[in-house]
Coordinates of C-alpha atoms and ligand atoms in Angstrom, one line a residue:
M1 CA 3.9 -10.4 55.9
D2 CA 5.8 -10.2 52.6
M3 CA 4.8 -13.8 51.9
I4 CA 1.1 -13.0 52.6
L5 CA 1.3 -10.1 50.2
F6 CA 3.0 -12.2 47.6
I7 CA 0.4 -15.0 47.8
S8 CA -2.4 -12.4 47.7
L9 CA -1.0 -10.8 44.6
L10 CA -0.5 -14.2 43.0
S11 CA -4.1 -15.2 43.7
I12 CA -5.4 -12.0 42.2
L13 CA -3.3 -12.6 39.1
L14 CA -4.4 -16.2 38.8
F15 CA -8.1 -15.1 39.3
L16 CA -7.7 -12.4 36.6
L17 CA -6.1 -15.0 34.3
I18 CA -9.0 -17.4 34.7
I19 CA -11.6 -14.7 34.2
F20 CA -9.7 -13.5 31.1
H21 CA -9.6 -17.1 29.7
I22 CA -13.3 -17.8 30.4
R23 CA -14.2 -14.5 28.7
A24 CA -12.1 -15.3 25.8
L25 CA -13.7 -18.8 25.5
C26 CA -17.2 -17.2 25.7
H27 CA -16.3 -14.7 23.0
R28 CA -15.0 -17.4 20.7
R29 CA -18.2 -19.4 20.9
N30 CA -19.8 -18.1 17.7
L31 CA -16.5 -17.2 16.0
P32 CA -14.9 -19.1 13.2
P33 CA -12.4 -21.8 14.2
G34 CA -8.8 -21.0 14.7
P35 CA -5.5 -22.1 16.4
R36 CA -5.5 -22.4 20.2
G37 CA -3.4 -19.7 21.7
L38 CA -1.6 -19.0 24.9
P39 CA -3.5 -17.3 27.7
I40 CA -3.1 -13.5 27.5
F41 CA -0.9 -13.6 24.4
G42 CA -3.2 -15.6 22.3
N43 CA -1.6 -16.5 18.9
L44 CA 0.9 -13.6 19.0
F45 CA 3.8 -16.1 18.9
D46 CA 2.3 -18.3 16.1
I47 CA 2.4 -15.4 13.6
G48 CA 6.1 -14.4 13.5
P49 CA 7.8 -12.0 11.1
R50 CA 6.1 -13.3 8.0
P51 CA 2.4 -13.1 9.0
H52 CA 1.1 -13.4 5.4
E53 CA 2.8 -16.8 5.1
S54 CA 2.1 -18.1 8.7
L55 CA -1.5 -17.1 8.5
A56 CA -1.8 -18.7 5.0
N57 CA -0.5 -22.0 6.5
L58 CA -2.8 -21.8 9.5
A59 CA -5.7 -21.2 7.2
K60 CA -4.9 -24.5 5.4
V61 CA -5.7 -26.2 8.8
H62 CA -8.5 -24.0 10.1
G63 CA -10.2 -22.8 7.0
P64 CA -10.7 -19.7 4.9
L65 CA -12.5 -17.9 7.7
M66 CA -10.3 -18.2 10.8
T67 CA -10.1 -16.6 14.2
I68 CA -6.9 -15.5 15.8
K69 CA -6.2 -13.7 19.0
Q70 CA -3.3 -11.3 19.3
G71 CA -3.2 -10.2 22.9
N72 CA -6.6 -8.6 23.5
V73 CA -7.4 -8.2 19.9
T74 CA -9.6 -10.7 18.1
S75 CA -9.2 -10.9 14.4
V76 CA -10.8 -12.9 11.7
V77 CA -8.6 -13.8 8.8
V78 CA -10.1 -14.2 5.3
S79 CA -8.1 -16.5 2.9
S80 CA -10.3 -17.5 0.0
P81 CA -11.9 -15.7 -2.9
E82 CA -15.4 -16.7 -1.8
M83 CA -14.9 -15.4 1.7
A84 CA -13.3 -12.2 0.3
R85 CA -16.4 -11.7 -1.9
Q86 CA -18.7 -12.1 1.2
V87 CA -16.6 -9.5 3.2
L88 CA -15.8 -7.0 0.4
Q89 CA -18.9 -7.2 -1.7
K90 CA -21.9 -9.0 -0.3
Q91 CA -21.6 -7.5 3.2
D92 CA -19.3 -4.7 2.3
E93 CA -21.0 -2.0 4.5
A94 CA -20.8 -4.1 7.6
F95 CA -17.1 -4.8 7.1
S96 CA -16.0 -1.4 6.1
G97 CA -14.7 0.0 9.4
R98 CA -11.0 0.7 10.0
V99 CA -8.8 -0.1 13.0
V100 CA -6.7 3.0 13.7
P101 CA -3.2 2.0 15.0
N102 CA -2.2 3.4 18.4
A103 CA 0.7 5.4 16.9
I104 CA -1.6 7.7 15.0
T105 CA -4.7 7.8 17.3
E106 CA -3.9 11.2 18.7
L107 CA -2.9 12.9 15.4
E108 CA -5.4 15.1 13.7
H109 CA -4.3 13.3 10.6
S110 CA -6.2 10.1 11.6
S111 CA -9.5 12.2 12.2
H112 CA -9.5 13.4 8.6
A113 CA -7.5 10.9 6.5
V114 CA -9.7 8.9 4.0
A115 CA -7.8 5.7 4.9
W116 CA -8.7 5.9 8.6
L117 CA -12.1 7.7 8.6
P118 CA -15.2 5.5 9.2
I119 CA -17.6 5.4 6.3
G120 CA -19.7 8.5 6.7
E121 CA -20.2 12.1 5.5
E122 CA -16.6 13.2 5.8
W123 CA -15.2 10.0 4.2
R124 CA -17.6 10.3 1.3
L125 CA -16.7 14.0 0.8
I126 CA -13.0 13.3 0.6
R127 CA -13.4 10.3 -1.7
R128 CA -15.5 12.7 -3.9
V129 CA -12.8 15.4 -3.8
L130 CA -10.2 12.8 -4.7
G131 CA -12.4 11.6 -7.6
S132 CA -13.2 15.1 -8.9
C133 CA -9.7 16.7 -8.5
L134 CA -7.4 13.8 -9.4
I135 CA -8.6 10.3 -10.0
N136 CA -10.9 10.7 -13.0
S137 CA -10.0 9.9 -16.6
K138 CA -10.2 13.5 -17.8
T139 CA -7.7 14.8 -15.1
L140 CA -5.5 11.8 -15.4
D141 CA -5.3 12.3 -19.2
M142 CA -4.6 16.0 -18.7
L143 CA -1.7 15.2 -16.3
R144 CA -0.2 12.7 -18.7
G145 CA 2.5 15.2 -19.8
I146 CA 3.8 15.4 -16.2
R147 CA 4.2 11.7 -15.9
Q148 CA 6.0 11.6 -19.3
D149 CA 8.3 14.4 -18.2
V150 CA 9.1 12.9 -14.9
V151 CA 9.8 9.4 -16.4
Q152 CA 12.0 11.2 -19.0
E153 CA 14.0 12.6 -16.2
M154 CA 14.5 9.1 -14.8
V155 CA 15.6 7.8 -18.2
H156 CA 18.0 10.7 -18.4
H157 CA 19.4 9.9 -15.0
V158 CA 19.9 6.2 -15.9
R159 CA 21.6 7.2 -19.2
E160 CA 24.1 9.2 -17.1
V161 CA 24.7 6.2 -15.0
C162 CA 25.3 4.1 -18.2
T163 CA 27.9 6.6 -19.4
K164 CA 29.8 6.4 -16.1
G165 CA 29.5 2.6 -16.0
G166 CA 27.7 2.6 -12.7
T167 CA 24.8 0.7 -11.0
V168 CA 21.2 1.7 -10.3
G169 CA 19.4 1.1 -7.1
I170 CA 16.0 0.4 -8.7
N171 CA 14.0 1.0 -5.5
R172 CA 15.6 4.3 -4.8
T173 CA 15.3 5.4 -8.5
A174 CA 11.6 4.4 -8.7
F175 CA 10.9 6.1 -5.4
T176 CA 12.4 9.4 -6.5
T177 CA 10.5 9.2 -9.8
I178 CA 7.1 8.5 -8.1
M179 CA 7.7 11.2 -5.4
N180 CA 8.4 13.8 -8.1
M181 CA 5.4 12.6 -10.2
M182 CA 3.2 13.1 -7.1
S183 CA 4.7 16.4 -6.2
R184 CA 4.5 17.8 -9.8
T185 CA 0.9 16.6 -10.0
C186 CA 0.1 18.1 -6.6
F187 CA 2.0 21.3 -6.5
S188 CA 4.0 21.7 -9.7
A189 CA 7.5 21.2 -8.2
N190 CA 10.0 18.3 -7.9
V191 CA 10.7 17.3 -4.3
D192 CA 13.4 14.7 -4.7
E193 CA 16.7 14.2 -6.5
Y194 CA 18.3 11.1 -8.0
E195 CA 21.7 12.0 -6.7
L196 CA 22.3 12.1 -2.9
G197 CA 20.9 15.2 -1.2
N198 CA 17.5 16.3 0.0
E199 CA 18.3 14.5 3.3
N200 CA 15.7 16.5 5.3
G201 CA 13.1 16.6 2.6
F202 CA 10.1 14.7 1.5
R203 CA 12.0 11.4 1.0
N204 CA 13.1 11.3 4.6
A205 CA 9.8 12.3 5.9
V206 CA 7.9 9.7 3.9
T207 CA 10.4 6.9 4.7
S208 CA 10.4 7.7 8.5
I209 CA 6.6 7.4 8.6
M210 CA 6.7 4.1 6.6
K211 CA 9.3 2.7 9.1
L212 CA 7.3 3.9 12.0
T213 CA 4.0 2.4 10.9
A214 CA 5.6 -0.9 10.1
K215 CA 7.0 -1.3 13.7
F216 CA 5.3 -3.8 16.0
D217 CA 3.6 -1.8 18.8
I218 CA 2.5 -3.8 21.9
A219 CA -0.1 -1.1 22.6
D220 CA -2.1 -2.2 19.5
Y221 CA -2.6 -5.6 21.1
F222 CA -3.0 -4.7 24.8
P223 CA -5.2 -1.6 25.0
C224 CA -4.5 -1.5 28.8
V225 CA -1.0 -0.2 28.2
K226 CA -2.1 2.3 25.5
C227 CA -2.1 5.2 28.0
M228 CA 1.5 4.5 28.8
D229 CA 2.5 4.4 25.1
P230 CA 5.4 2.0 26.1
Q231 CA 7.3 2.2 22.8
R232 CA 6.7 6.0 22.4
A233 CA 4.9 5.2 19.2
R234 CA 2.6 8.2 19.4
Q235 CA 5.4 10.6 20.2
N236 CA 7.5 9.3 17.3
A237 CA 4.5 9.5 15.0
K238 CA 3.8 13.1 16.0
A239 CA 7.4 14.0 15.0
A240 CA 7.4 12.1 11.8
Y241 CA 4.0 13.3 10.6
G242 CA 4.8 16.8 11.8
C243 CA 7.7 16.9 9.5
L244 CA 5.8 15.9 6.3
E245 CA 2.9 18.2 7.3
Q246 CA 5.2 21.1 7.6
L247 CA 6.6 20.4 4.1
C248 CA 3.1 20.3 2.6
D249 CA 2.1 23.4 4.6
H250 CA 5.0 25.3 3.0
F251 CA 3.5 24.6 -0.5
I252 CA 0.0 25.5 0.6
D253 CA 1.0 28.8 2.3
Q254 CA 3.2 29.8 -0.7
R255 CA 0.3 29.0 -3.1
Q256 CA -2.2 31.0 -1.1
K257 CA 0.1 34.0 -1.1
Q258 CA 0.5 33.7 -4.9
R259 CA -3.2 33.4 -5.4
N260 CA -3.9 36.4 -3.2
S261 CA -1.4 38.5 -5.2
G262 CA -3.1 37.5 -8.4
L263 CA -0.2 35.5 -9.9
T264 CA -1.0 33.0 -12.6
R265 CA -2.5 29.7 -11.5
H266 CA -0.7 26.5 -11.9
G267 CA -3.7 24.4 -12.7
D268 CA -2.5 21.5 -10.5
I269 CA -4.2 19.5 -7.8
L270 CA -3.4 22.1 -5.1
D271 CA -5.2 24.8 -7.1
A272 CA -8.2 22.4 -7.6
L273 CA -8.2 21.6 -3.8
L274 CA -8.1 25.3 -2.9
D275 CA -10.9 26.1 -5.3
F276 CA -13.0 23.3 -3.9
S277 CA -12.2 24.5 -0.3
L278 CA -13.4 28.0 -1.2
E279 CA -16.6 26.7 -2.5
N280 CA -17.2 24.4 0.4
Q281 CA -15.6 26.2 3.3
S282 CA -17.7 24.7 6.1
D283 CA -16.9 21.1 5.1
F284 CA -13.5 21.1 3.5
Y285 CA -10.9 23.4 4.9
L286 CA -7.1 23.8 4.8
K287 CA -6.5 21.0 7.3
H288 CA -8.3 18.6 4.9
I289 CA -6.0 19.7 2.1
Q290 CA -2.9 19.1 4.1
V291 CA -4.0 15.7 5.3
L292 CA -5.0 14.7 1.8
L293 CA -1.6 15.7 0.3
V294 CA 0.2 13.8 3.1
E295 CA -2.0 10.8 2.4
L296 CA -1.3 10.8 -1.3
F297 CA 2.4 10.7 -0.7
L298 CA 2.1 8.0 1.9
A299 CA -0.3 5.8 0.0
G300 CA 1.1 6.2 -3.5
T301 CA 4.9 6.2 -3.3
D302 CA 5.9 3.0 -1.5
T303 CA 3.3 0.8 -3.1
S304 CA 4.1 1.8 -6.7
T305 CA 7.9 1.7 -6.0
I306 CA 7.8 -1.8 -4.7
T307 CA 5.7 -3.1 -7.6
T308 CA 8.2 -1.5 -10.1
E309 CA 11.2 -3.1 -8.3
W310 CA 9.7 -6.5 -8.2
A311 CA 8.8 -6.4 -11.9
L312 CA 12.4 -5.5 -12.8
A313 CA 13.7 -8.3 -10.5
E314 CA 11.5 -10.9 -12.2
L315 CA 12.4 -9.7 -15.7
I316 CA 16.1 -9.8 -14.9
S317 CA 15.6 -13.3 -13.6
H318 CA 13.7 -14.2 -16.8
P319 CA 15.7 -12.8 -19.7
Q320 CA 13.4 -14.3 -22.3
M321 CA 10.4 -12.4 -20.8
M322 CA 12.5 -9.2 -20.8
L323 CA 13.3 -9.6 -24.5
K324 CA 9.7 -10.5 -25.4
L325 CA 8.5 -7.4 -23.5
R326 CA 11.1 -5.1 -25.2
D327 CA 10.1 -6.4 -28.6
E328 CA 6.4 -5.7 -27.9
I329 CA 7.2 -2.1 -26.7
C330 CA 9.6 -1.5 -29.7
E331 CA 6.8 -2.5 -32.2
T332 CA 4.5 0.2 -30.7
V333 CA 6.9 3.0 -30.2
R334 CA 6.6 5.1 -33.4
K335 CA 8.6 8.2 -32.6
E336 CA 12.0 6.9 -31.5
G337 CA 12.6 7.5 -27.8
T338 CA 9.0 8.4 -26.8
I339 CA 6.8 6.0 -25.1
E340 CA 3.2 7.0 -25.2
E341 CA 1.2 6.1 -22.0
T342 CA -2.0 5.6 -24.0
E343 CA -0.3 3.0 -26.2
I344 CA 1.5 1.0 -23.6
L345 CA -1.7 0.6 -21.5
R346 CA -3.0 -1.4 -24.5
L347 CA 0.1 -3.7 -24.8
P348 CA -1.1 -7.2 -23.8
Y349 CA 2.3 -8.6 -22.7
L350 CA 3.3 -5.5 -20.7
Q351 CA -0.1 -5.6 -18.9
A352 CA 0.3 -9.3 -18.2
V353 CA 3.7 -8.6 -16.7
V354 CA 2.2 -5.8 -14.5
K355 CA -0.6 -8.0 -13.3
E356 CA 1.6 -11.1 -12.7
T357 CA 4.0 -8.9 -10.6
M358 CA 1.0 -7.6 -8.6
R359 CA -0.2 -11.2 -8.1
L360 CA 3.0 -12.8 -7.0
H361 CA 4.4 -9.8 -5.1
L362 CA 1.4 -8.1 -3.6
A363 CA 2.6 -4.7 -2.4
V364 CA -0.1 -4.7 0.3
P365 CA -0.3 -8.4 1.4
F366 CA -3.2 -7.8 3.9
L367 CA -5.7 -5.2 2.8
V368 CA -5.5 -2.3 5.2
P369 CA -7.3 -4.0 8.2
H370 CA -11.1 -3.7 8.1
K371 CA -13.4 -3.8 11.1
T372 CA -17.0 -4.9 11.6
E373 CA -19.3 -1.9 12.2
K374 CA -21.9 -4.1 13.8
D375 CA -22.5 -7.8 14.7
V376 CA -22.3 -9.6 11.4
K377 CA -23.4 -13.1 10.5
I378 CA -21.2 -14.9 8.0
N379 CA -21.3 -18.6 7.2
D380 CA -23.2 -19.4 10.4
Y381 CA -20.7 -17.5 12.5
I382 CA -21.3 -14.3 14.3
L383 CA -18.6 -11.7 14.3
P384 CA -19.2 -9.1 17.0
K385 CA -19.0 -5.4 16.3
N386 CA -15.4 -4.1 16.2
T387 CA -13.8 -7.4 15.2
Q388 CA -10.7 -6.8 13.1
V389 CA -10.9 -8.4 9.7
L390 CA -7.6 -9.2 7.9
V391 CA -8.1 -10.1 4.2
N392 CA -5.0 -12.1 3.3
A393 CA -4.8 -11.0 -0.4
W394 CA -1.3 -12.7 -0.6
A395 CA -2.7 -16.1 0.3
I396 CA -5.6 -15.7 -2.1
A397 CA -3.3 -14.7 -4.9
R398 CA -1.2 -17.9 -4.3
D399 CA -4.1 -20.3 -3.8
S400 CA -3.4 -23.4 -5.9
N401 CA -7.2 -24.0 -6.2
T402 CA -7.3 -20.9 -8.4
W403 CA -3.9 -20.5 -9.8
D404 CA -1.7 -23.0 -11.8
K405 CA 1.8 -23.1 -10.3
P406 CA 1.0 -20.2 -8.0
A407 CA 4.6 -19.6 -6.9
C408 CA 5.9 -19.2 -10.4
F409 CA 6.2 -15.9 -12.3
M410 CA 4.2 -16.6 -15.5
P411 CA 2.8 -13.4 -17.1
E412 CA 1.3 -15.7 -19.9
R413 CA -1.4 -16.8 -17.5
F414 CA -2.9 -13.3 -17.9
L415 CA -3.0 -13.5 -21.7
Q416 CA -5.3 -16.5 -21.3
N417 CA -7.8 -15.1 -18.9
E418 CA -9.8 -11.9 -18.5
I419 CA -8.8 -11.4 -14.8
E420 CA -8.5 -7.7 -13.8
F421 CA -7.5 -5.9 -10.6
K422 CA -10.5 -3.7 -10.6
G423 CA -12.2 -5.4 -7.7
Q424 CA -14.5 -7.8 -9.5
H425 CA -12.2 -10.8 -9.4
F426 CA -11.9 -11.9 -5.8
S427 CA -8.9 -14.2 -6.6
F428 CA -6.8 -11.2 -7.4
L429 CA -7.1 -8.2 -5.0
P430 CA -3.9 -6.0 -5.2
F431 CA -6.1 -2.9 -4.8
G432 CA -8.8 -4.5 -2.7
S433 CA -12.5 -4.3 -3.6
G434 CA -15.7 -2.6 -2.5
R435 CA -16.2 0.8 -1.0
R436 CA -12.7 0.8 0.7
M437 CA -11.0 -0.2 -2.6
C438 CA -7.8 1.8 -3.4
P439 CA -8.9 5.1 -5.1
G440 CA -5.4 5.5 -6.5
M441 CA -5.6 2.4 -8.7
P442 CA -6.0 4.1 -12.1
L443 CA -3.1 6.4 -11.4
A444 CA -0.9 3.6 -10.0
H445 CA -1.7 1.4 -13.0
R446 CA -0.5 4.2 -15.4
V447 CA 2.6 5.1 -13.5
V448 CA 3.8 1.6 -12.9
S449 CA 3.2 0.6 -16.5
L450 CA 5.0 3.6 -17.8
M451 CA 8.0 3.1 -15.5
I452 CA 8.4 -0.6 -16.3
A453 CA 8.0 0.1 -20.0
S454 CA 10.6 2.9 -20.0
L455 CA 13.2 0.9 -18.0
V456 CA 12.8 -2.1 -20.3
Y457 CA 12.7 -0.2 -23.6
H458 CA 15.6 2.1 -23.1
F459 CA 18.0 -0.2 -21.2
E460 CA 19.4 -3.7 -21.0
W461 CA 19.9 -4.8 -17.4
K462 CA 22.4 -7.1 -15.8
L463 CA 23.4 -7.9 -12.2
P464 CA 26.6 -6.2 -10.9
N465 CA 30.0 -7.9 -11.4
G466 CA 28.6 -10.0 -14.2
S467 CA 26.8 -12.2 -11.6
T468 CA 24.8 -15.1 -13.1
E469 CA 23.4 -16.0 -9.7
P470 CA 19.6 -15.9 -9.5
V471 CA 18.2 -12.6 -8.2
D472 CA 17.6 -12.9 -4.4
M473 CA 13.8 -12.8 -4.3
S474 CA 13.3 -13.0 -0.5
E475 CA 10.7 -10.7 1.0
T476 CA 10.5 -8.6 4.1
F477 CA 7.1 -7.8 5.6
S478 CA 6.3 -4.4 7.0
L479 CA 2.7 -3.7 6.1
T480 CA 3.9 -3.6 2.6
L481 CA 5.9 -6.5 1.2
Q482 CA 9.3 -5.3 0.1
K483 CA 12.3 -7.0 -1.5
A484 CA 14.5 -8.0 1.4
K485 CA 17.7 -7.1 -0.6
P486 CA 17.1 -4.0 -2.7
L487 CA 17.7 -4.7 -6.4
V488 CA 20.9 -3.1 -7.7
A489 CA 21.5 -3.6 -11.5
V490 CA 23.8 -2.4 -14.2
P491 CA 22.1 -0.6 -17.1
K492 CA 23.3 -0.6 -20.7
M493 CA 21.7 1.6 -23.3
A494 CA 19.5 -0.5 -25.5
R495 CA 19.3 2.3 -28.0
P496 CA 21.2 5.5 -28.6
Ligands
HEM1 C1 0.7 -0.1 -6.9 C2 0.2 0.9 -6.2 C3 -0.9 0.7 -5.1 C4 -1.3 -0.4 -4.5 C5 -0.9 -1.9 -4.7 C6 -2.4 0.0 -3.6 C7 -3.1 -0.8 -2.8 C8 -4.1 -0.4 -1.9 C9 -4.8 -1.3 -1.0 C10 -4.7 -2.8 -1.0 C11 -5.7 -0.5 -0.3 C12 -6.6 -1.0 0.8 C13 -8.0 -1.5 0.3 C14 -8.8 -2.0 1.4 O1 -8.6 -1.8 2.5 O2 -9.8 -2.8 1.1 C15 -5.4 0.8 -0.6 C16 -6.1 1.9 0.0 C17 -5.8 3.2 -0.4 N1 -5.0 3.7 -1.4 FE1 -3.8 2.5 -2.6 N2 -2.5 1.4 -3.7 C18 -1.6 1.9 -4.6 C19 -1.4 3.2 -5.0 C20 -2.1 4.2 -4.5 C21 -2.0 5.6 -5.0 C22 -1.1 6.0 -6.2 C23 -2.9 6.3 -4.2 C24 -3.2 7.8 -4.3 C25 -3.1 8.6 -5.3 C26 -3.5 5.5 -3.3 C27 -4.4 5.9 -2.3 C28 -5.1 5.0 -1.4 C29 -6.0 5.5 -0.4 C30 -6.3 7.0 -0.1 C31 -6.5 4.4 0.3 C32 -7.5 4.3 1.4 C33 -8.9 4.2 0.8 C34 -10.0 4.1 1.9 O3 -9.8 3.6 3.0 O4 -11.1 4.5 1.6 N3 -3.0 4.2 -3.5 N4 -4.5 0.9 -1.6

């Protein structure tokens, strides 16, 4: 009896496998070519822990528009500037959907966050709010003083380290600076400290969400197990987001009380969002404000921190470039000790260093996954509705057809061309392009430029223990592309 049961189960399983395989083959008929995968698992095992590299290598064989299967999920990988132009510009609307990860599907956050909303009324409204309350030249200029102050606090901290003869963890220092810059901009208060402390605060909340979203979740590839949430991703996300939401709620509640009792306004982003909400109560309410604040912290801190750390690592590895950059900054700094943001944004070599860092060390190696909103024809292929689209910006930025010596750090290349990261040059997409392009780009550009300039102008940097070994430049992939070994360096005051 047992044997009969076993054989029956085996036959059913075999039958399901065959059906699954035939279905997969049918689906693939009009899709771009791609590597053959295993039944059920598809190409999951071809991709490994460095997907940006393995998919770039596979694209060399299968082409710049390539299909891969990860479990039940079919994705098309875009790996050339021309294909990126098709997806992000020519057929932008059709490719502008988002794939919401299993971990956050049940959170109210994903129903209101601009990064996860489909293109529609609500997404447009929030992008408009972001544009009118924060990301416009007038507001960014107005908030310049905050950025200058926060960066001054960072310089002050590093000076103290110098006097004690200590070392600086660049990632940790940049992270604290950017967190405080965001929190001062949003609600006029610092939320992080350079010295240890604040263990239950914003830093912890943001880093736990980052870790959680970077984790491989089997339920993202096999929707049939989603209901079981086998890795408890949804439960963990609820706790992590809950923590950051509570911290933001505290500031929102406090501000509402202050406003109700007629206390002076702070004139920060929170005031602007509350004003907007009062004027548009039916469309933009308190939950939107909380979600937007959470989103700004998540989208803005890690990316800008990583870019600053990579820039310093490259400059320490290339002392001549560090000197050249310091000379350029010194020539422009008129009042000793004060770096003016408006001036440094015009410095050609600094800007070349920023761009080259963003090219070689893309903070977001795949743009946040896009999804087709309908069946789309591209290069004689038909991508069905709901196909995940992965734009491998990392592969595009290291394509030897476009870039000379693509694996080398050569800021000079940006002195000789007009290439910008504003979404018009499809060979260089650190912020994406088209309607889903990063709305924080102008802010990130200013903050990253100011931090790099300040760290280079005020300090000379060496590796600890007088090491002359090359800086370890290995990367680790977790949605963002981090330095595998955090950069620790010894500062020495370059000026009194
Ligand atoms: C160096 C820093 C940054 C980098 C490299 C970066 C990069 C990106 C990339 C590649 C995307 C996805 C584009 C796409 O899917 O096509 C994105 C989306 C986004 N970024 Fe940034 N970003 C940075 C800083 C910021 C900052 C400072 C903010 C907020 C103030 C921000 C807010 C957002 C938001 C809200 C989205 C989602 C947009 C949407 O889906 O409509 N980012 N970013």
